[in-house]
mmCIF file of C-alpha atoms in Angstrom:
data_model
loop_
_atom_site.group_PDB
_atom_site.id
_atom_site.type_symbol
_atom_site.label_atom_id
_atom_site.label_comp_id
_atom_site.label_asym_id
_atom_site.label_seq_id
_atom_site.Cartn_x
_atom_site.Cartn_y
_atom_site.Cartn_z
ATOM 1 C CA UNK A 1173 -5.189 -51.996 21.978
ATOM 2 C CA UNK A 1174 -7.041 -48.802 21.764
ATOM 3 C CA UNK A 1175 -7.516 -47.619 25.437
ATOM 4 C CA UNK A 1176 -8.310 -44.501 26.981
ATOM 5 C CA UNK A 1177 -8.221 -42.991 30.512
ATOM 6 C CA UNK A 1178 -11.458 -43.649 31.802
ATOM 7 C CA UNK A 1179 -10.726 -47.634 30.984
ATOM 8 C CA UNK A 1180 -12.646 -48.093 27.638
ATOM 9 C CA UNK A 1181 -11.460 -50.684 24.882
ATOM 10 C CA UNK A 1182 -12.028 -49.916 20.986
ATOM 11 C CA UNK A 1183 -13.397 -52.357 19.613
ATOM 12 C CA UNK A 1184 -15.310 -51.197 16.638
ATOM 13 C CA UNK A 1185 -14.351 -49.043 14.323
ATOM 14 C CA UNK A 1186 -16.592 -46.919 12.203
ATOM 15 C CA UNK A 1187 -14.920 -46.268 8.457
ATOM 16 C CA UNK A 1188 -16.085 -43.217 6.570
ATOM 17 C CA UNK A 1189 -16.000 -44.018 2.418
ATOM 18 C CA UNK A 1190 -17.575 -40.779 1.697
ATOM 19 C CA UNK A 1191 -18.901 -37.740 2.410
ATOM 20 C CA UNK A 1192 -21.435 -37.385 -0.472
ATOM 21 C CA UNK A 1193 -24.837 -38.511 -0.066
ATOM 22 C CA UNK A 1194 -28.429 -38.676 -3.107
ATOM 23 C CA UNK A 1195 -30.559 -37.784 -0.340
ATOM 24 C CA UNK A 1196 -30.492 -34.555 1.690
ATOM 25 C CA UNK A 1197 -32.107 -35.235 4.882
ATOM 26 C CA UNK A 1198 -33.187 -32.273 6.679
ATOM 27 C CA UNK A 1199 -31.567 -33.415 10.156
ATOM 28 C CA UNK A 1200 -27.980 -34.089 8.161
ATOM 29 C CA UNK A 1201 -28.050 -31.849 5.562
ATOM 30 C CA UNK A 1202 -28.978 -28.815 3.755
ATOM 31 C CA UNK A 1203 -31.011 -28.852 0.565
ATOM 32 C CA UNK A 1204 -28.012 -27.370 -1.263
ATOM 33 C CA UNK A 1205 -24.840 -25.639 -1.042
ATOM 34 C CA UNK A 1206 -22.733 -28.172 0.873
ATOM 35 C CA UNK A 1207 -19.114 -28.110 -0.345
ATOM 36 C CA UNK A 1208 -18.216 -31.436 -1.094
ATOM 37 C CA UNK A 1209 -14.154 -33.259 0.108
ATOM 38 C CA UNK A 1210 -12.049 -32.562 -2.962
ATOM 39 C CA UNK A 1211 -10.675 -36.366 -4.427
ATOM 40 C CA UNK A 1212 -7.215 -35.514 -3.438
ATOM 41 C CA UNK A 1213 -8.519 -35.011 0.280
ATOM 42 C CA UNK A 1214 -10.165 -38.562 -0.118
ATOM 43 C CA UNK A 1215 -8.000 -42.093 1.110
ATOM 44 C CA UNK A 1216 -7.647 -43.900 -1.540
ATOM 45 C CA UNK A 1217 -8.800 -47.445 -1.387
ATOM 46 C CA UNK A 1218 -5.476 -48.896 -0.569
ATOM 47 C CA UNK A 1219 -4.760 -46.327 1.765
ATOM 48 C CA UNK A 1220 -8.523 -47.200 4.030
ATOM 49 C CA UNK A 1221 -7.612 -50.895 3.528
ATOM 50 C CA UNK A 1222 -3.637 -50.401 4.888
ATOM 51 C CA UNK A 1223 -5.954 -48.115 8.309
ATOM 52 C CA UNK A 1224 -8.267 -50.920 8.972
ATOM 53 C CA UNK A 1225 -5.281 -53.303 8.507
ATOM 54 C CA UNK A 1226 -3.355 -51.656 11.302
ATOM 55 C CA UNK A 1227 -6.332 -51.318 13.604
ATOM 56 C CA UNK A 1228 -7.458 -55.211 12.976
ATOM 57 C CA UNK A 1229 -3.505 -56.664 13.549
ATOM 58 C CA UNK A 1230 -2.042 -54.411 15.904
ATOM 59 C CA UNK A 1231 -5.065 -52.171 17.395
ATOM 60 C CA UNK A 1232 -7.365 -55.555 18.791
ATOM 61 C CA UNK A 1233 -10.475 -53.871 15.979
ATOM 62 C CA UNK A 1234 -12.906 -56.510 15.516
ATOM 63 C CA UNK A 1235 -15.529 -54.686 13.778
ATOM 64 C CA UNK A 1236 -15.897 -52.849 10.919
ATOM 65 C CA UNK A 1237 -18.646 -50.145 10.011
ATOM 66 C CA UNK A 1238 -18.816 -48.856 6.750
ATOM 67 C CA UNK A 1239 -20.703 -45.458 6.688
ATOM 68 C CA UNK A 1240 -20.380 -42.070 4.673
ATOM 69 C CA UNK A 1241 -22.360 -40.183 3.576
ATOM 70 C CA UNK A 1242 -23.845 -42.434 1.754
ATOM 71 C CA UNK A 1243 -21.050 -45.535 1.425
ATOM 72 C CA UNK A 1244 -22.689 -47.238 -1.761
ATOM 73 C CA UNK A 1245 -21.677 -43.854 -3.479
ATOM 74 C CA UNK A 1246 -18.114 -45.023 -3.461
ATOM 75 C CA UNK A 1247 -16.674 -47.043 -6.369
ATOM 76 C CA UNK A 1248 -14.388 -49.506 -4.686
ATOM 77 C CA UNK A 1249 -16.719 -50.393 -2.088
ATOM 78 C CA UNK A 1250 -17.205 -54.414 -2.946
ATOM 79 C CA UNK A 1251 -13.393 -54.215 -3.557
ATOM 80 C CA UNK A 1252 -12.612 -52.867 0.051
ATOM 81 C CA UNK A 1253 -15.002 -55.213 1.681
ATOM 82 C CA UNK A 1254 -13.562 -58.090 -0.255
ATOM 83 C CA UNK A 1255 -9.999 -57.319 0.751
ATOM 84 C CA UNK A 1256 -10.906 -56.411 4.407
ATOM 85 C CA UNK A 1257 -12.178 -59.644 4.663
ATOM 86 C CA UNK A 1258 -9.498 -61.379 3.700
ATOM 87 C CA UNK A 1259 -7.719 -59.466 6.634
ATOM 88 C CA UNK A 1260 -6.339 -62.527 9.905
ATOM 89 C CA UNK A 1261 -8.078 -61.980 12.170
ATOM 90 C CA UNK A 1262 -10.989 -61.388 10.171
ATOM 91 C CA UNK A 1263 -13.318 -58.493 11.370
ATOM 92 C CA UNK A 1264 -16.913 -58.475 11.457
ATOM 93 C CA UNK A 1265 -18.403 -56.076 8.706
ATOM 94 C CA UNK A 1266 -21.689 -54.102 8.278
ATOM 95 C CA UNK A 1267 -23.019 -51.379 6.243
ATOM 96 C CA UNK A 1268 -25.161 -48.209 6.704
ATOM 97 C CA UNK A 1269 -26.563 -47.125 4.067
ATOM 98 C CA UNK A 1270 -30.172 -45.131 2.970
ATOM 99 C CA UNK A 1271 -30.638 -48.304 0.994
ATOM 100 C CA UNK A 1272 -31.118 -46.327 -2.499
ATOM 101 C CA UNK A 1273 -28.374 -48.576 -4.383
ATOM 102 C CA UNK A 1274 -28.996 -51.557 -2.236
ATOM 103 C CA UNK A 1275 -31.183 -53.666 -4.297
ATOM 104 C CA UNK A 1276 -28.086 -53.872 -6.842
ATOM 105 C CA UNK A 1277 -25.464 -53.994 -4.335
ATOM 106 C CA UNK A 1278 -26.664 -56.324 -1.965
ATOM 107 C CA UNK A 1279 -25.830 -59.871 -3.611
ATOM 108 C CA UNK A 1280 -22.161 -58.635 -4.432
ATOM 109 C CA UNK A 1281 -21.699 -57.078 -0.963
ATOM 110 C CA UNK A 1282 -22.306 -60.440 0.575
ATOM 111 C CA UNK A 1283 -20.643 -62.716 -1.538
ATOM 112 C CA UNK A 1284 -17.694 -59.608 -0.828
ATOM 113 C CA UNK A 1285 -18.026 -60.524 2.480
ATOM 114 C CA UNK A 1286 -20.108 -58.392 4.151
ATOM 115 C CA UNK A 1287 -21.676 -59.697 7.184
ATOM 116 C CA UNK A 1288 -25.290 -57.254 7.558
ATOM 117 C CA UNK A 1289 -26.926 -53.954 7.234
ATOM 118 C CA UNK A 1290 -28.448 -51.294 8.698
ATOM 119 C CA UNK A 1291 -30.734 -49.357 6.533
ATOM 120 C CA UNK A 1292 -32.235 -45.486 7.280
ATOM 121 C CA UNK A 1293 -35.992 -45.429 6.418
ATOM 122 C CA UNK A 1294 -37.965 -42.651 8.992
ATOM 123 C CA UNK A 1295 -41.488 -43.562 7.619
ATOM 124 C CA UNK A 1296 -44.263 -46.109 5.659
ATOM 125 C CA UNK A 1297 -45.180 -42.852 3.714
ATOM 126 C CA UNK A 1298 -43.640 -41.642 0.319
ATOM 127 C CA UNK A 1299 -45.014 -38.580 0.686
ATOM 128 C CA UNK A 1300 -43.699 -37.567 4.115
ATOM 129 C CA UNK A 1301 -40.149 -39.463 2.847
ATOM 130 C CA UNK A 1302 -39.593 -36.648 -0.062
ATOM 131 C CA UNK A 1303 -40.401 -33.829 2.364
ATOM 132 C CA UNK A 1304 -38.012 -35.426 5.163
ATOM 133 C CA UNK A 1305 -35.017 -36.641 2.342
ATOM 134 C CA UNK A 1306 -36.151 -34.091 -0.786
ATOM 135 C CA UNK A 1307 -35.895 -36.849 -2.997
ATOM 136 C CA UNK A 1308 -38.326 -39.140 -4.337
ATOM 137 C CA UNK A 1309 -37.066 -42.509 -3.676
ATOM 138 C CA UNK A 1310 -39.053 -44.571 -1.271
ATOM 139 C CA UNK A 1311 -39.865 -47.446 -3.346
ATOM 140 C CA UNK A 1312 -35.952 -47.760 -4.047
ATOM 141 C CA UNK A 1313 -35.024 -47.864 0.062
ATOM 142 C CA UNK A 1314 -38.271 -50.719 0.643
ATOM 143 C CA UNK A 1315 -36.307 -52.217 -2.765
ATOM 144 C CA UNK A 1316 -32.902 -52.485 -0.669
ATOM 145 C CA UNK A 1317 -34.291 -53.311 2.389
ATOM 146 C CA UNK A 1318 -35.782 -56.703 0.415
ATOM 147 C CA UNK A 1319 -32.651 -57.161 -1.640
ATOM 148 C CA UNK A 1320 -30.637 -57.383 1.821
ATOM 149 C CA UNK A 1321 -32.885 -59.974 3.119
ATOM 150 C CA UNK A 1322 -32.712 -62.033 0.449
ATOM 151 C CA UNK A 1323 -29.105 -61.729 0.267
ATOM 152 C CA UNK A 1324 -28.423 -62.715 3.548
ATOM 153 C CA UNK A 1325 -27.204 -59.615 5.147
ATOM 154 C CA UNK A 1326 -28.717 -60.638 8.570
ATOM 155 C CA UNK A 1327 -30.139 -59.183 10.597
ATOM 156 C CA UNK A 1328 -31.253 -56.473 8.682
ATOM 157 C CA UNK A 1329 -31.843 -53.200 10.504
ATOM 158 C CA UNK A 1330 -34.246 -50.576 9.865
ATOM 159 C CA UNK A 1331 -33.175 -47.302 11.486
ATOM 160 C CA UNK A 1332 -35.559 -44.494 11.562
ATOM 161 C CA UNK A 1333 -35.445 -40.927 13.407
ATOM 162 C CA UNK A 1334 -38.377 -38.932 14.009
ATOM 163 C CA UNK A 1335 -39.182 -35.395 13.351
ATOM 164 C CA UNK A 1336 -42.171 -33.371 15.290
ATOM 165 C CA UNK A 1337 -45.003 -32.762 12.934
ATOM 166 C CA UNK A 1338 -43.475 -35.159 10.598
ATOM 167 C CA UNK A 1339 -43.579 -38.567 11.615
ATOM 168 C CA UNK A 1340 -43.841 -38.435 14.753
ATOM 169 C CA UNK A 1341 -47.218 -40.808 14.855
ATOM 170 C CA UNK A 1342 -45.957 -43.339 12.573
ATOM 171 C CA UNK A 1343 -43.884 -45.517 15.277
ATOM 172 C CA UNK A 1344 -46.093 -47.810 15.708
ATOM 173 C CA UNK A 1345 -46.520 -48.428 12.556
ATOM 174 C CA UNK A 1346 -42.997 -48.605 11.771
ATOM 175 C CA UNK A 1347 -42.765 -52.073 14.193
ATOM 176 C CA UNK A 1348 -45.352 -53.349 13.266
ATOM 177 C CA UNK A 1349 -44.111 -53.179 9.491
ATOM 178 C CA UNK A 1350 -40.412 -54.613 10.667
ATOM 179 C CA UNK A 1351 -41.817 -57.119 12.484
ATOM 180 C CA UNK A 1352 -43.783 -58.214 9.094
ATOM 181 C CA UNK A 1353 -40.365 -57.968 7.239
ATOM 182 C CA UNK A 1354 -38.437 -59.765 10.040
ATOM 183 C CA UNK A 1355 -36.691 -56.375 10.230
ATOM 184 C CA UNK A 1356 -34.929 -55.106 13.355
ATOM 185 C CA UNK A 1357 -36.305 -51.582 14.357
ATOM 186 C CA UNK A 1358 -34.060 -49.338 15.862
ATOM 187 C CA UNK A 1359 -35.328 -45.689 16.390
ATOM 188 C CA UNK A 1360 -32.474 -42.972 16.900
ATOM 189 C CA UNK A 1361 -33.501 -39.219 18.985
ATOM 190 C CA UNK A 1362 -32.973 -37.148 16.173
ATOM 191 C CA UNK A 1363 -28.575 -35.675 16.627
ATOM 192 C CA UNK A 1364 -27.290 -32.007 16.903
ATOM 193 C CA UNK A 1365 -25.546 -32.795 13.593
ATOM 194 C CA UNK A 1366 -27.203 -31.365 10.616
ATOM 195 C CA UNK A 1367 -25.176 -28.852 8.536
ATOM 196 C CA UNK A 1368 -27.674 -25.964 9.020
ATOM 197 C CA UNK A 1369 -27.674 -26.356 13.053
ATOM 198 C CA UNK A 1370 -31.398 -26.356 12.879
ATOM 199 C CA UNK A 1371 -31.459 -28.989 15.969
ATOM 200 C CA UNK A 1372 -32.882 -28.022 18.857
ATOM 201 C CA UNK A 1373 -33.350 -30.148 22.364
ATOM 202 C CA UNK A 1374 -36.466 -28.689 22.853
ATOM 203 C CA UNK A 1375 -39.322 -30.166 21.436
ATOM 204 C CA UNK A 1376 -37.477 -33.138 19.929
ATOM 205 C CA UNK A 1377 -38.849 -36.484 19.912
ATOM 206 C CA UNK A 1378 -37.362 -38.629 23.382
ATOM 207 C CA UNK A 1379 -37.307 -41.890 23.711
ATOM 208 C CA UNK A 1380 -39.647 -41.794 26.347
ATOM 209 C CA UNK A 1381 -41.683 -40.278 23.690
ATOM 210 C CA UNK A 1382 -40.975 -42.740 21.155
ATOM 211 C CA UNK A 1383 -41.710 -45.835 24.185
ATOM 212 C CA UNK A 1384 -44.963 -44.613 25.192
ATOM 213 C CA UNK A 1385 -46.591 -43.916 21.930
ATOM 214 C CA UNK A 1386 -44.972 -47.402 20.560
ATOM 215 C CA UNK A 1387 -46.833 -49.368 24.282
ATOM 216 C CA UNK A 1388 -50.340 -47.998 22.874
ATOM 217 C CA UNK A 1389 -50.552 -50.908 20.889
ATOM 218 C CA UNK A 1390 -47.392 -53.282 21.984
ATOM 219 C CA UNK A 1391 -46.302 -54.795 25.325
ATOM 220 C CA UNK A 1392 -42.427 -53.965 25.594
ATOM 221 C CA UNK A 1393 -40.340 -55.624 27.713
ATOM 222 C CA UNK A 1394 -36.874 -54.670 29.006
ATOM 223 C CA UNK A 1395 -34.380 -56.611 27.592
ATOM 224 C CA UNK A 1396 -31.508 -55.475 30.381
ATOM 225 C CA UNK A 1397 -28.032 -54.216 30.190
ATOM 226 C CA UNK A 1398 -26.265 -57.474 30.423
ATOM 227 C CA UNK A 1399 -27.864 -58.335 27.187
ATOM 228 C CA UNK A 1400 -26.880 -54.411 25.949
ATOM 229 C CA UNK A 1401 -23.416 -54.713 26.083
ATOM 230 C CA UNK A 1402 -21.825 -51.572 25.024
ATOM 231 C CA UNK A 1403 -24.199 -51.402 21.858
ATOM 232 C CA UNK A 1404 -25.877 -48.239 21.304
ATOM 233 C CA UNK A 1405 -28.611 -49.337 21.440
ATOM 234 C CA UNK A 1406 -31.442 -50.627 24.829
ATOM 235 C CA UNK A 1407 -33.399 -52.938 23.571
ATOM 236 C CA UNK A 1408 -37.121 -54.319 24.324
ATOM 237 C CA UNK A 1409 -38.606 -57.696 24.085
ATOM 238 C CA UNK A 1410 -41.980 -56.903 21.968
ATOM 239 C CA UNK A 1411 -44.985 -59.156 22.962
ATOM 240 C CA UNK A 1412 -43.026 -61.452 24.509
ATOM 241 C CA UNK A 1413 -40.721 -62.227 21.754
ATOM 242 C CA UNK A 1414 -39.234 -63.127 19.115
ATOM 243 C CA UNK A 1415 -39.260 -59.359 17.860
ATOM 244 C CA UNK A 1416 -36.879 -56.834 19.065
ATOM 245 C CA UNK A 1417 -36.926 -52.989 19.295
ATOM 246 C CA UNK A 1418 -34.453 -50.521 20.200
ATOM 247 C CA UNK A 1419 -33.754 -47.416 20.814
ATOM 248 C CA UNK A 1420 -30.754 -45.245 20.764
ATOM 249 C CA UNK A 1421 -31.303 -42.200 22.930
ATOM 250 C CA UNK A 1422 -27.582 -40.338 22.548
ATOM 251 C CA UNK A 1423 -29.493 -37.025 23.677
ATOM 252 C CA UNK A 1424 -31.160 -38.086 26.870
ATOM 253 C CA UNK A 1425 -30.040 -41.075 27.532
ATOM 254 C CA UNK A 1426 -26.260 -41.278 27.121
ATOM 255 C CA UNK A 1427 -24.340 -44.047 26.655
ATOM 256 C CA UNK A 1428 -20.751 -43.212 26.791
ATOM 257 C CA UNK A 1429 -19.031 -45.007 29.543
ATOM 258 C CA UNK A 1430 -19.755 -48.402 27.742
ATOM 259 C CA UNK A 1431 -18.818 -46.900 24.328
ATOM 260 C CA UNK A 1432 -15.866 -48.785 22.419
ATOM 261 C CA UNK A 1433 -16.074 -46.940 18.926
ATOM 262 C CA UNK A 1434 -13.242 -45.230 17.385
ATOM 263 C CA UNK A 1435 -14.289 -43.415 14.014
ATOM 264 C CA UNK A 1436 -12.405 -42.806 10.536
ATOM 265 C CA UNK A 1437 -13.728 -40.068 8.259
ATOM 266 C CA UNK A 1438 -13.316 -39.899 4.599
ATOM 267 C CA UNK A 1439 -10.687 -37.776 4.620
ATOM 268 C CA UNK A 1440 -7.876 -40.103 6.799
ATOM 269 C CA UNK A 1441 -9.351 -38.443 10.451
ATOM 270 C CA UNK A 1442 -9.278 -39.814 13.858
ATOM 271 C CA UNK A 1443 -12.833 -38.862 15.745
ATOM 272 C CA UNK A 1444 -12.598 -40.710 19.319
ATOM 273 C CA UNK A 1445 -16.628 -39.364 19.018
ATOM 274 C CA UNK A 1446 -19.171 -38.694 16.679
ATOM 275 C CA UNK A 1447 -20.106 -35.306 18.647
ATOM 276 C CA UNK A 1448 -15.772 -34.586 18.715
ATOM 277 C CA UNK A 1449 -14.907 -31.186 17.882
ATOM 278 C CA UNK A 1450 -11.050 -32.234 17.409
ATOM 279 C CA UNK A 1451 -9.740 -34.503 15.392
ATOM 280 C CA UNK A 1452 -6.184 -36.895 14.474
ATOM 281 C CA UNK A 1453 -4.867 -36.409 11.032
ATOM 282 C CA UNK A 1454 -3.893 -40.168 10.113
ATOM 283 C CA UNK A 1455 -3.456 -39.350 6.433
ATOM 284 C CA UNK A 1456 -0.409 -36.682 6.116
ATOM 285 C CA UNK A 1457 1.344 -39.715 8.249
ATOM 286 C CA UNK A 1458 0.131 -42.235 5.825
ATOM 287 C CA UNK A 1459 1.241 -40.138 3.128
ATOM 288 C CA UNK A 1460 4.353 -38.948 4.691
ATOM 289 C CA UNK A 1461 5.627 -42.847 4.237
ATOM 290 C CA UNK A 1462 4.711 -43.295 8.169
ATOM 291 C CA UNK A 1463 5.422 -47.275 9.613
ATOM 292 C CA UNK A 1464 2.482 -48.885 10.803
ATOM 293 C CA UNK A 1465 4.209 -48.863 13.720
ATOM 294 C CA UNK A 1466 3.949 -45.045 13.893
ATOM 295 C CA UNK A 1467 0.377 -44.751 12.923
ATOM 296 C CA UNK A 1468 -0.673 -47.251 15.279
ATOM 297 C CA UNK A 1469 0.759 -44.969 17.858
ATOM 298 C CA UNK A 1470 -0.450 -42.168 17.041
ATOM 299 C CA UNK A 1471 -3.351 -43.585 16.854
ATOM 300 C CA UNK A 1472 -3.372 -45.020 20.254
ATOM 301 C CA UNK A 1473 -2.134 -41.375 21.534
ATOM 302 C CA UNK A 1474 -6.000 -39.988 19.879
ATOM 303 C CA UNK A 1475 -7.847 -42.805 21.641
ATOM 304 C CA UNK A 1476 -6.091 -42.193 25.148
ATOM 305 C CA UNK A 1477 -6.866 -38.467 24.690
ATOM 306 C CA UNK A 1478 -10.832 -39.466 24.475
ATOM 307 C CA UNK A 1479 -13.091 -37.711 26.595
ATOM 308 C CA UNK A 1480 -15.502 -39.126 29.248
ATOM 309 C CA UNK A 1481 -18.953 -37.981 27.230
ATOM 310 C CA UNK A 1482 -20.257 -36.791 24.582
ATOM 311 C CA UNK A 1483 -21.540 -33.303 25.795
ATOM 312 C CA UNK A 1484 -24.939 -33.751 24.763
ATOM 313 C CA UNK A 1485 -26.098 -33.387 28.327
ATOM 314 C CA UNK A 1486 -24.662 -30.152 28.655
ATOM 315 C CA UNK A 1487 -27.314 -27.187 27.361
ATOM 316 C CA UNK A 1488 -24.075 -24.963 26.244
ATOM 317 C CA UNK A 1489 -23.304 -28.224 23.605
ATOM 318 C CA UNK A 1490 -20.637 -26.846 20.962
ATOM 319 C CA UNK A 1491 -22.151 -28.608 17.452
ATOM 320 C CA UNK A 1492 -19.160 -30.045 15.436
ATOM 321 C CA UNK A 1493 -18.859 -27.883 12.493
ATOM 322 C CA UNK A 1494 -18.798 -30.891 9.810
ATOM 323 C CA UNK A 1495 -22.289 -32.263 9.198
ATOM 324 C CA UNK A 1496 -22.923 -36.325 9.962
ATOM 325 C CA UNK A 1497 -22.438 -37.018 6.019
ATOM 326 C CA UNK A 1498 -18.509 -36.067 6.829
ATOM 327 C CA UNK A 1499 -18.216 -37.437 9.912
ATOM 328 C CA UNK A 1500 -19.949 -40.918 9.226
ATOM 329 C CA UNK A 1501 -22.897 -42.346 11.174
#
């Protein structure tokens, strides 16, 4: 069990593949310039299977998020999925991904064993989606997004952060689009964790923000904590049902007594949060011909070390030197 002083449980662990991404969002990353892990800093495929091993069988994991960077960037992805499934107990798997390799990936992903996806698309627009990503590639992402669907990868989850004088006026929109698609819509306030440190609190888009300009043409209805769980996530009934939206407010609405995430980076590190600015080497252990005894205690010893919040409510918030495409999502 992964347990900490303030009584949380990990649960659901959050696996880095990569720290390379083919888009350069301008809340994650620069344009150019970002020094990239070496391969030799990398876990090896056997080496992320063996960590999610240990956490499934002796840590009480029962999810499994694969993130990056960009995870459908890494080689052995269908491979890991395949043998993490194959893992007693079996976890539960999804993917995050900016859809761009999706519609390929998506049929061998679930016959892999993949269980669903959540896929980053911030507007309707192609225009507005090179300025925000520098990339043209919209038509690929609305590709994946239909590719996952058909595949199975259910529910499929649109994710989409909003940038003042960007998109800021598309949310609307954006529902009523996922609810076309029999997408789940889950807007994120926009994360001190862009390589540049260009984030700023003020002016950002709230979800109050995003709530009141999505009720000018929806009727949203709480859908309660009980139902919340320790997801990220509130949630709201839209027109009475069946659709869903949510939003993840980690800026002004924190969430962190209820979280039970642990997170693995690319290069074998313990986070206990996204927003950490220390961190648990797991690999020189792994490499050092460690048990899995041993690593399963030392990682216990980074979970019990965890700290109550993130700091995001705090205005003198130290930013975590590596950018999100390091850390994983």
């Amino acid at each position: 069990m992964l347990i900490d002083t303030y009584g949380r449980v990990a649960t659901d662990l959050r696996v880095s593949l990569t720290d390379r991404c083919n888009l350069r969002c301008a809340y994650c990353m620069p344009e150019e310039g970002l020094q990239w892990l070496s391969k030799p800093d990398l876990l090896t495929d056997d080496e992320i299977v063996r960590l999610i091993d240990v956490a499934v069988t002796s840590l009480g994991i029962e999810e499994v998020r694969f993130t990056g960077g960009e995870p459908l960037l890494r080689p052995g992805l269908v491979g890991i999925v395949e043998r993490v499934a194959a893992l007693a107990p079996r976890p539960r798997m999804s993917l995050t991904t900016n859809g761009i390799g999706l519609r390929r990936t998506a049929e061998a992903l679930k016959t892999a064993g993949l269980d669903r996806v959540n896929v980053s698309l911030d507007t309707l627009r192609p225009d507005v989606f090179k300025t925000l990503t520098r990339r043209d590639r919209h038509h690929d992402v609305v590709a994946g997004l239909a590719a996952a669907a058909e595949a199975g990868l259910l529910p499929v989850k649109n994710n989409a952060v909003l940038i003042p004088g960007l998109n800021d006026d598309e949310a609307p929109d954006l529902l009523a689009w996922a609810m076309e698609h029999a997408y789940e819509l889950r807007f994120i306030e926009q994360m001190p964790l862009d390589a540049q440190h260009g984030w700023k609190r003020e002016g950002m888009v709230t979800a109050s923000d995003i709530l009141a300009s999505l009720r000018t043409r929806f009727e949203l209805t709480a859908e309660g904590s009980q139902e919340r769980g320790s997801a990220p996530a509130e949630r709201w009934i839209v027109d009475g049902g069946p659709h869903r939206v949510g939003v993840i407010a980690s800026v002004t609405r924190p969430f962190c007594a209820a979280c039970d995430r642990t997170r693995l980076t690319a290069d074998g590190q313990i986070r206990t949060c996204l927003f950490a600015t220390e961190e648990t080497d797991l690999r020189a252990a792994l490499r050092g011909g460690a048990p899995d005894e041993e690593i399963a205690r030392i990682w216990r010893l980074a979970m019990w070390g965890k700290k109550a919040g993130s700091g995001l409510d705090d205005p003198s918030f130290l930013q975590p030197e590596r950018p999100m495409s390091a850390i994983g999502g």
